[in-house]
Amino acid sequence: MKIGYAFCGSFCTHARSIAILEELTKQHEIVPIVSETVAATDTRFGKAADMTAILTALCGRKPVCTIVEAEPLGPAEPLDLLIIAPCTGNTLAKLAHGITDSAVTMAAKAHLRNGRPLIIAFSTNDGLSGSAENIGRLLNRKNVYF
């Protein structure tokens, strides 16, 4: 399968998500995708350049990190599956309200146009209560799974 694997800015969960990604690369072609925040932000959990290097080494290609790079993932370069892990509450809200302003939200929009599955592994500091309304909105969308 050709799988898009997208990272949002829940930096404390990146190591766990990379471990899952590493397993997926053993059997699937992976297209790494990062939000602009992940692509540009150094945190106590790691440097942006190191994240890019890790994803490039694991997947054999540089991560998609702009809206322009993500747009072809719909019609021109379709994916079989898109995983957003971690998906922040911010990105979850944008997906629920149809806002496309990052590489990750564009990849999701382009991917869902093809009627293929989107898996969202949300990570939020608000105990999910602040995201409940947006989760509810997405539960009604075809091909979106949590």
Coordinates of N, CA, C and O in Angstrom, one line a residue:
M1 N 0.8 -1.2 0.0 CA 0.0 0.0 0.0 C 0.9 1.2 0.0 O 2.0 1.2 0.5
K2 N 0.3 2.3 -0.6 CA 1.0 3.6 -0.5 C 0.2 4.4 0.6 O -0.9 4.7 0.4
I3 N 1.0 4.7 1.7 CA 0.4 5.3 2.8 C 1.0 6.7 3.1 O 2.2 6.8 3.1
G4 N 0.1 7.7 3.3 CA 0.6 9.0 3.7 C 0.6 8.9 5.2 O -0.3 8.5 5.9
Y5 N 1.7 9.4 5.8 CA 1.8 9.4 7.3 C 2.1 10.8 7.7 O 3.2 11.3 7.4
A6 N 1.2 11.5 8.4 CA 1.3 12.9 8.7 C 1.5 13.2 10.2 O 0.9 12.6 11.0
F7 N 2.4 14.1 10.4 CA 2.7 14.5 11.8 C 2.3 16.0 12.0 O 2.7 16.9 11.2
C8 N 1.6 16.2 13.1 CA 1.3 17.6 13.5 C 2.1 17.9 14.8 O 2.9 17.1 15.2
G9 N 1.9 19.1 15.3 CA 2.9 19.6 16.4 C 2.7 19.0 17.8 O 3.1 19.7 18.7
S10 N 2.2 17.9 18.0 CA 2.2 17.3 19.4 C 3.6 16.7 19.5 O 3.7 15.4 19.5
F11 N 4.6 17.5 19.8 CA 6.0 17.1 19.7 C 6.3 16.0 20.7 O 7.1 15.1 20.4
C12 N 5.6 15.9 21.9 CA 5.9 14.9 22.9 C 5.5 13.5 22.4 O 5.9 12.5 23.0
T13 N 4.7 13.4 21.4 CA 4.2 12.1 20.9 C 5.0 11.6 19.7 O 4.8 10.5 19.2
H14 N 5.9 12.4 19.1 CA 6.6 12.1 17.9 C 7.4 10.8 18.0 O 7.3 10.0 17.0
A15 N 8.1 10.6 19.1 CA 8.9 9.4 19.2 C 8.0 8.1 19.1 O 8.4 7.2 18.4
R16 N 6.9 8.1 19.7 CA 6.0 6.9 19.6 C 5.5 6.8 18.2 O 5.3 5.6 17.7
S17 N 5.1 7.9 17.6 CA 4.6 7.8 16.2 C 5.6 7.3 15.2 O 5.3 6.6 14.3
I18 N 6.9 7.8 15.4 CA 8.0 7.4 14.6 C 8.2 5.8 14.7 O 8.5 5.2 13.7
A19 N 8.0 5.3 15.9 CA 8.2 3.8 16.1 C 7.1 3.1 15.3 O 7.4 2.0 14.7
I20 N 5.9 3.6 15.2 CA 4.9 3.0 14.4 C 5.2 3.1 13.0 O 5.0 2.2 12.2
L21 N 5.6 4.3 12.6 CA 6.0 4.5 11.2 C 7.1 3.6 10.7 O 7.0 3.0 9.6
E22 N 8.0 3.4 11.6 CA 9.2 2.5 11.3 C 8.6 1.1 10.9 O 9.1 0.4 10.0
E23 N 7.7 0.6 11.7 CA 7.1 -0.7 11.4 C 6.4 -0.7 10.1 O 6.4 -1.7 9.3
L24 N 5.6 0.3 9.8 CA 4.9 0.4 8.5 C 5.8 0.4 7.3 O 5.5 -0.1 6.2
T25 N 7.0 1.0 7.4 CA 7.9 1.1 6.3 C 8.4 -0.3 5.9 O 8.9 -0.4 4.8
K26 N 8.3 -1.2 6.7 CA 8.8 -2.6 6.4 C 7.9 -3.3 5.3 O 8.4 -4.2 4.7
Q27 N 6.7 -2.8 5.2 CA 5.8 -3.5 4.3 C 5.1 -2.5 3.3 O 4.4 -3.0 2.4
H28 N 5.2 -1.2 3.5 CA 4.5 -0.3 2.7 C 5.3 0.9 2.2 O 6.3 1.2 2.8
E29 N 4.9 1.5 1.1 CA 5.5 2.7 0.6 C 4.9 3.8 1.5 O 3.7 4.0 1.5
I30 N 5.8 4.6 2.1 CA 5.3 5.7 2.9 C 5.6 7.1 2.4 O 6.8 7.3 2.0
V31 N 4.6 7.9 2.3 CA 4.8 9.3 2.0 C 4.8 10.1 3.3 O 3.7 10.3 3.8
P32 N 5.9 10.6 3.8 CA 5.8 11.4 5.0 C 5.3 12.8 4.8 O 5.7 13.4 3.8
I33 N 4.5 13.3 5.7 CA 3.9 14.6 5.6 C 4.1 15.3 7.0 O 3.8 14.6 8.0
V34 N 4.5 16.5 7.0 CA 4.6 17.3 8.3 C 4.0 18.6 8.1 O 4.0 19.2 7.0
S35 N 3.4 19.1 9.2 CA 2.9 20.4 9.2 C 4.0 21.4 9.1 O 5.2 21.1 9.4
E36 N 3.7 22.6 8.7 CA 4.7 23.6 8.7 C 5.3 23.9 10.0 O 6.5 24.2 10.2
T37 N 4.6 23.7 11.1 CA 5.1 23.9 12.5 C 6.1 22.8 12.7 O 7.2 23.1 13.3
V38 N 5.8 21.6 12.4 CA 6.8 20.5 12.6 C 8.1 20.7 11.8 O 9.2 20.5 12.3
A39 N 7.9 21.2 10.6 CA 9.0 21.4 9.7 C 10.0 22.5 10.1 O 11.1 22.5 9.8
A40 N 9.5 23.4 11.0 CA 10.2 24.6 11.3 C 10.5 24.8 12.8 O 11.2 25.8 13.1
T41 N 10.0 24.0 13.7 CA 10.1 24.2 15.1 C 11.0 23.3 15.8 O 10.9 22.1 15.8
D42 N 12.0 23.9 16.5 CA 12.9 23.1 17.4 C 12.2 23.2 18.8 O 11.8 24.2 19.3
T43 N 12.2 22.0 19.5 CA 11.6 22.0 20.8 C 12.5 21.2 21.7 O 13.5 20.6 21.3
R44 N 12.1 21.0 23.0 CA 12.9 20.2 23.9 C 12.8 18.7 23.5 O 13.6 17.9 24.0
F45 N 11.9 18.4 22.6 CA 11.8 17.0 22.1 C 12.6 16.7 20.9 O 12.7 15.5 20.5
G46 N 13.2 17.7 20.3 CA 14.0 17.5 19.1 C 14.0 18.7 18.2 O 13.2 19.6 18.3
K47 N 14.9 18.7 17.3 CA 15.1 19.7 16.3 C 14.3 19.4 15.0 O 14.2 18.2 14.6
A48 N 13.8 20.4 14.4 CA 13.1 20.2 13.1 C 13.9 19.5 12.1 O 13.5 18.6 11.4
A49 N 15.2 19.9 11.9 CA 16.1 19.3 10.9 C 16.3 17.8 11.2 O 16.4 17.0 10.3
D50 N 16.4 17.5 12.5 CA 16.5 16.0 12.8 C 15.3 15.3 12.4 O 15.4 14.1 12.0
M51 N 14.1 15.8 12.7 CA 12.9 15.2 12.3 C 12.8 14.9 10.8 O 12.5 13.8 10.3
T52 N 13.2 15.9 10.0 CA 13.2 15.8 8.5 C 14.2 14.7 8.1 O 13.9 13.9 7.3
A53 N 15.4 14.7 8.8 CA 16.4 13.6 8.5 C 15.9 12.2 8.8 O 16.1 11.3 8.0
I54 N 15.3 12.1 10.0 CA 14.7 10.8 10.4 C 13.7 10.3 9.4 O 13.7 9.1 8.9
L55 N 12.7 11.2 9.0 CA 11.7 10.8 8.1 C 12.2 10.4 6.7 O 11.8 9.5 6.1
T56 N 13.2 11.2 6.3 CA 13.8 11.0 5.0 C 14.5 9.6 5.0 O 14.3 8.8 4.0
A57 N 15.2 9.3 6.0 CA 15.9 8.0 6.1 C 15.0 6.9 6.2 O 15.1 5.9 5.5
L58 N 13.9 7.0 7.0 CA 12.9 5.9 7.1 C 12.1 5.6 5.8 O 11.9 4.5 5.5
C59 N 11.7 6.7 5.2 CA 10.8 6.6 4.1 C 11.4 6.7 2.7 O 10.8 6.4 1.7
G60 N 12.7 7.1 2.7 CA 13.4 7.1 1.4 C 13.0 8.3 0.6 O 13.2 8.4 -0.7
R61 N 12.4 9.3 1.2 CA 12.0 10.5 0.5 C 11.8 11.6 1.5 O 11.4 11.4 2.7
K62 N 12.0 12.9 1.1 CA 11.8 14.0 2.0 C 10.3 14.2 2.3 O 9.5 13.9 1.5
P63 N 10.0 14.7 3.5 CA 8.6 14.9 3.9 C 8.0 16.0 3.0 O 8.6 17.0 2.7
V64 N 6.7 15.8 2.8 CA 5.9 16.9 2.2 C 5.6 17.9 3.3 O 5.2 17.5 4.4
C65 N 6.0 19.1 3.1 CA 5.8 20.1 4.2 C 5.2 21.4 3.8 O 5.2 22.4 4.5
T66 N 4.6 21.5 2.6 CA 3.9 22.7 2.2 C 2.5 22.3 1.6 O 2.3 21.2 1.1
I67 N 1.6 23.3 1.5 CA 0.4 23.1 0.8 C 0.6 22.7 -0.6 O -0.1 21.8 -1.2
V68 N 1.5 23.4 -1.3 CA 1.7 23.1 -2.7 C 2.2 21.7 -2.9 O 1.8 21.0 -3.9
E69 N 3.1 21.2 -2.0 CA 3.6 19.8 -2.2 C 2.5 18.8 -1.8 O 2.5 17.7 -2.4
A70 N 1.5 19.1 -1.0 CA 0.5 18.2 -0.5 C -0.7 18.1 -1.5 O -1.3 17.0 -1.6
E71 N -0.9 19.1 -2.3 CA -2.1 19.1 -3.1 C -2.1 17.9 -4.1 O -3.2 17.3 -4.3
P72 N -1.0 17.5 -4.8 CA -1.1 16.4 -5.7 C -1.4 15.1 -5.1 O -1.7 14.1 -5.8
L73 N -1.4 15.0 -3.7 CA -1.7 13.7 -3.1 C -3.1 13.3 -3.3 O -3.5 12.1 -3.0
G74 N -4.0 14.1 -3.8 CA -5.3 13.7 -4.2 C -5.4 13.2 -5.6 O -5.3 12.0 -5.8
P75 N -5.4 14.0 -6.6 CA -5.7 13.6 -8.0 C -4.4 13.0 -8.7 O -4.5 11.9 -9.3
A76 N -3.3 13.6 -8.5 CA -2.1 13.2 -9.3 C -1.3 12.0 -8.7 O -0.8 11.2 -9.4
E77 N -1.2 12.0 -7.3 CA -0.5 10.9 -6.6 C -1.3 10.4 -5.5 O -1.1 10.6 -4.3
P78 N -2.4 9.6 -5.8 CA -3.3 9.2 -4.8 C -2.7 8.2 -3.8 O -1.8 7.4 -4.2
L79 N -3.1 8.3 -2.6 CA -2.7 7.4 -1.5 C -3.8 6.4 -1.3 O -5.0 6.6 -1.5
D80 N -3.4 5.2 -0.8 CA -4.4 4.2 -0.4 C -5.0 4.5 1.0 O -6.1 4.1 1.2
L81 N -4.2 5.1 1.8 CA -4.5 5.4 3.2 C -3.7 6.6 3.6 O -2.6 6.8 3.3
L82 N -4.4 7.5 4.4 CA -3.7 8.6 5.1 C -3.9 8.5 6.6 O -5.0 8.3 7.1
I83 N -2.8 8.5 7.3 CA -2.8 8.5 8.8 C -2.3 9.8 9.3 O -1.2 10.3 8.8
I84 N -3.0 10.5 10.2 CA -2.5 11.7 10.8 C -2.2 11.3 12.3 O -3.2 11.0 13.0
A85 N -0.9 11.2 12.7 CA -0.6 10.7 14.0 C 0.7 11.3 14.4 O 1.8 10.9 13.9
P86 N 0.7 12.3 15.3 CA -0.4 12.8 16.0 C -1.2 13.9 15.3 O -0.6 14.6 14.5
C87 N -2.4 13.9 15.6 CA -3.3 15.0 15.1 C -3.6 15.9 16.3 O -4.3 15.5 17.2
T88 N -3.2 17.1 16.2 CA -3.5 18.1 17.3 C -5.0 18.5 17.3 O -5.7 18.3 16.3
G89 N -5.4 19.0 18.4 CA -6.8 19.6 18.5 C -7.0 20.7 17.5 O -8.1 20.8 16.9
N90 N -6.0 21.4 17.2 CA -6.0 22.5 16.2 C -6.3 22.0 14.8 O -7.2 22.4 14.1
T91 N -5.5 21.0 14.4 CA -5.7 20.4 13.1 C -7.0 19.6 13.0 O -7.7 19.7 12.0
L92 N -7.4 19.0 14.1 CA -8.7 18.3 14.2 C -9.9 19.3 13.9 O -10.8 19.0 13.1
A93 N -9.8 20.5 14.5 CA -10.8 21.5 14.4 C -10.8 22.0 12.9 O -11.9 22.2 12.3
K94 N -9.7 22.2 12.4 CA -9.6 22.6 11.0 C -10.2 21.6 10.0 O -10.9 21.9 9.1
L95 N -9.9 20.3 10.2 CA -10.5 19.3 9.4 C -12.0 19.2 9.6 O -12.7 19.1 8.6
A96 N -12.5 19.4 10.8 CA -13.9 19.4 11.0 C -14.7 20.5 10.4 O -15.8 20.4 10.0
H97 N -14.0 21.7 10.2 CA -14.6 22.9 9.6 C -14.2 23.2 8.2 O -14.4 24.3 7.7
G98 N -13.4 22.2 7.6 CA -13.1 22.4 6.2 C -12.0 23.5 5.9 O -12.0 24.1 4.9
I99 N -11.2 23.7 6.9 CA -10.1 24.7 6.8 C -8.8 24.1 6.2 O -8.4 23.1 6.8
T100 N -8.3 24.6 5.1 CA -7.1 24.0 4.5 C -6.0 25.0 4.5 O -6.0 25.9 3.7
D101 N -5.2 25.0 5.6 CA -4.1 26.0 5.7 C -2.8 25.4 6.0 O -1.9 26.1 6.5
S102 N -2.6 24.1 5.9 CA -1.3 23.5 6.1 C -1.1 22.3 5.2 O -2.1 21.9 4.5
A103 N 0.1 21.8 5.2 CA 0.4 20.6 4.4 C -0.5 19.4 4.8 O -1.0 18.7 4.0
V104 N -0.7 19.3 6.1 CA -1.5 18.2 6.7 C -3.0 18.3 6.3 O -3.6 17.4 5.8
T105 N -3.5 19.5 6.5 CA -5.0 19.7 6.1 C -5.2 19.6 4.6 O -6.2 19.0 4.2
M106 N -4.2 20.0 3.8 CA -4.4 19.9 2.4 C -4.3 18.4 2.0 O -5.0 17.9 1.1
A107 N -3.3 17.7 2.6 CA -3.2 16.3 2.3 C -4.5 15.5 2.6 O -5.0 14.7 1.8
A108 N -5.1 15.9 3.7 CA -6.4 15.2 4.1 C -7.5 15.6 3.2 O -8.2 14.7 2.7
K109 N -7.6 16.8 2.8 CA -8.7 17.3 1.9 C -8.5 16.6 0.5 O -9.5 16.1 0.0
A110 N -7.3 16.6 0.0 CA -7.0 16.0 -1.3 C -7.3 14.5 -1.2 O -7.8 13.9 -2.2
H111 N -6.9 13.9 -0.1 CA -7.1 12.4 0.0 C -8.5 12.0 0.1 O -9.0 11.1 -0.5
L112 N -9.3 12.8 0.9 CA -10.7 12.4 1.1 C -11.5 12.6 -0.2 O -12.5 12.0 -0.4
R113 N -11.1 13.5 -1.1 CA -11.7 13.6 -2.4 C -11.7 12.3 -3.2 O -12.6 12.1 -4.0
N114 N -10.8 11.5 -2.9 CA -10.7 10.2 -3.6 C -11.5 9.1 -2.9 O -11.5 8.0 -3.4
G115 N -12.1 9.4 -1.8 CA -13.0 8.5 -1.1 C -12.2 7.4 -0.4 O -12.7 6.3 -0.2
R116 N -11.0 7.7 -0.1 CA -10.1 6.7 0.6 C -10.1 6.9 2.1 O -10.3 8.1 2.5
P117 N -9.7 5.9 2.9 CA -9.7 6.1 4.4 C -8.7 7.0 4.9 O -7.5 7.0 4.5
L118 N -9.1 7.8 6.0 CA -8.3 8.7 6.7 C -8.3 8.2 8.2 O -9.4 8.1 8.7
I119 N -7.2 7.9 8.8 CA -7.1 7.5 10.2 C -6.6 8.7 11.0 O -5.5 9.2 10.6
I120 N -7.3 9.1 12.0 CA -6.8 10.2 12.8 C -6.5 9.7 14.2 O -7.4 9.1 14.9
A121 N -5.3 9.9 14.7 CA -4.9 9.6 16.0 C -4.7 10.9 16.7 O -3.6 11.5 16.7
F122 N -5.7 11.4 17.4 CA -5.6 12.7 18.0 C -4.8 12.8 19.3 O -4.8 11.8 20.0
S123 N -4.2 13.9 19.5 CA -3.4 14.1 20.7 C -3.6 15.5 21.1 O -3.3 16.5 20.4
T124 N -4.2 15.7 22.3 CA -4.6 17.0 22.7 C -4.5 17.2 24.2 O -4.7 16.2 24.9
N125 N -4.1 18.3 24.7 CA -3.9 18.6 26.1 C -5.2 18.9 26.8 O -5.2 19.1 28.0
D126 N -6.3 19.1 26.1 CA -7.5 19.5 26.8 C -8.4 18.4 27.2 O -9.6 18.5 27.5
G127 N -7.8 17.2 27.4 CA -8.6 16.0 27.9 C -9.7 15.7 26.9 O -10.7 15.1 27.4
L128 N -9.6 16.0 25.7 CA -10.6 15.7 24.6 C -11.9 16.5 24.8 O -12.6 16.6 23.8
S129 N -12.2 17.0 25.9 CA -13.5 17.8 26.1 C -13.6 18.9 25.1 O -14.6 19.2 24.6
G130 N -12.5 19.6 24.9 CA -12.5 20.8 24.0 C -12.6 20.4 22.6 O -13.0 21.2 21.7
S131 N -12.3 19.1 22.3 CA -12.3 18.6 20.9 C -13.5 17.8 20.6 O -13.7 17.4 19.5
A132 N -14.4 17.6 21.6 CA -15.5 16.7 21.4 C -16.4 17.1 20.3 O -16.9 16.2 19.5
E133 N -16.7 18.4 20.2 CA -17.6 18.8 19.1 C -17.0 18.5 17.7 O -17.7 18.1 16.8
N134 N -15.7 18.7 17.6 CA -15.0 18.5 16.3 C -14.9 17.0 16.0 O -15.1 16.6 14.9
I135 N -14.7 16.2 17.0 CA -14.7 14.8 16.8 C -16.1 14.3 16.3 O -16.2 13.6 15.4
G136 N -17.2 14.9 17.0 CA -18.5 14.6 16.5 C -18.8 14.9 15.1 O -19.4 14.2 14.4
R137 N -18.3 16.1 14.7 CA -18.5 16.5 13.3 C -17.8 15.5 12.3 O -18.4 15.2 11.3
L138 N -16.6 15.0 12.7 CA -15.9 14.1 11.8 C -16.4 12.7 11.8 O -16.2 11.9 10.9
L139 N -17.1 12.3 12.9 CA -17.7 11.0 13.0 C -18.7 10.8 11.9 O -19.0 9.6 11.5
N140 N -19.3 11.8 11.5 CA -20.3 11.7 10.4 C -19.8 11.7 9.0 O -20.5 11.5 8.0
R141 N -18.4 11.8 8.9 CA -17.8 11.8 7.6 C -17.5 10.4 7.2 O -17.0 9.6 7.9
K142 N -17.8 10.1 5.9 CA -17.4 8.8 5.4 C -15.9 8.7 5.3 O -15.2 9.7 4.9
N143 N -15.4 7.5 5.6 CA -14.0 7.2 5.4 C -13.1 7.9 6.4 O -11.9 7.9 6.2
V144 N -13.6 8.4 7.5 CA -12.8 9.0 8.6 C -12.9 8.1 9.8 O -14.0 7.8 10.3
Y145 N -11.7 7.7 10.3 CA -11.7 6.8 11.5 C -10.8 7.3 12.6 O -9.8 8.0 12.3
F146 N -11.1 7.0 13.8 CA -10.3 7.4 14.9 C -9.7 6.2 15.6 O -10.2 5.2 15.7

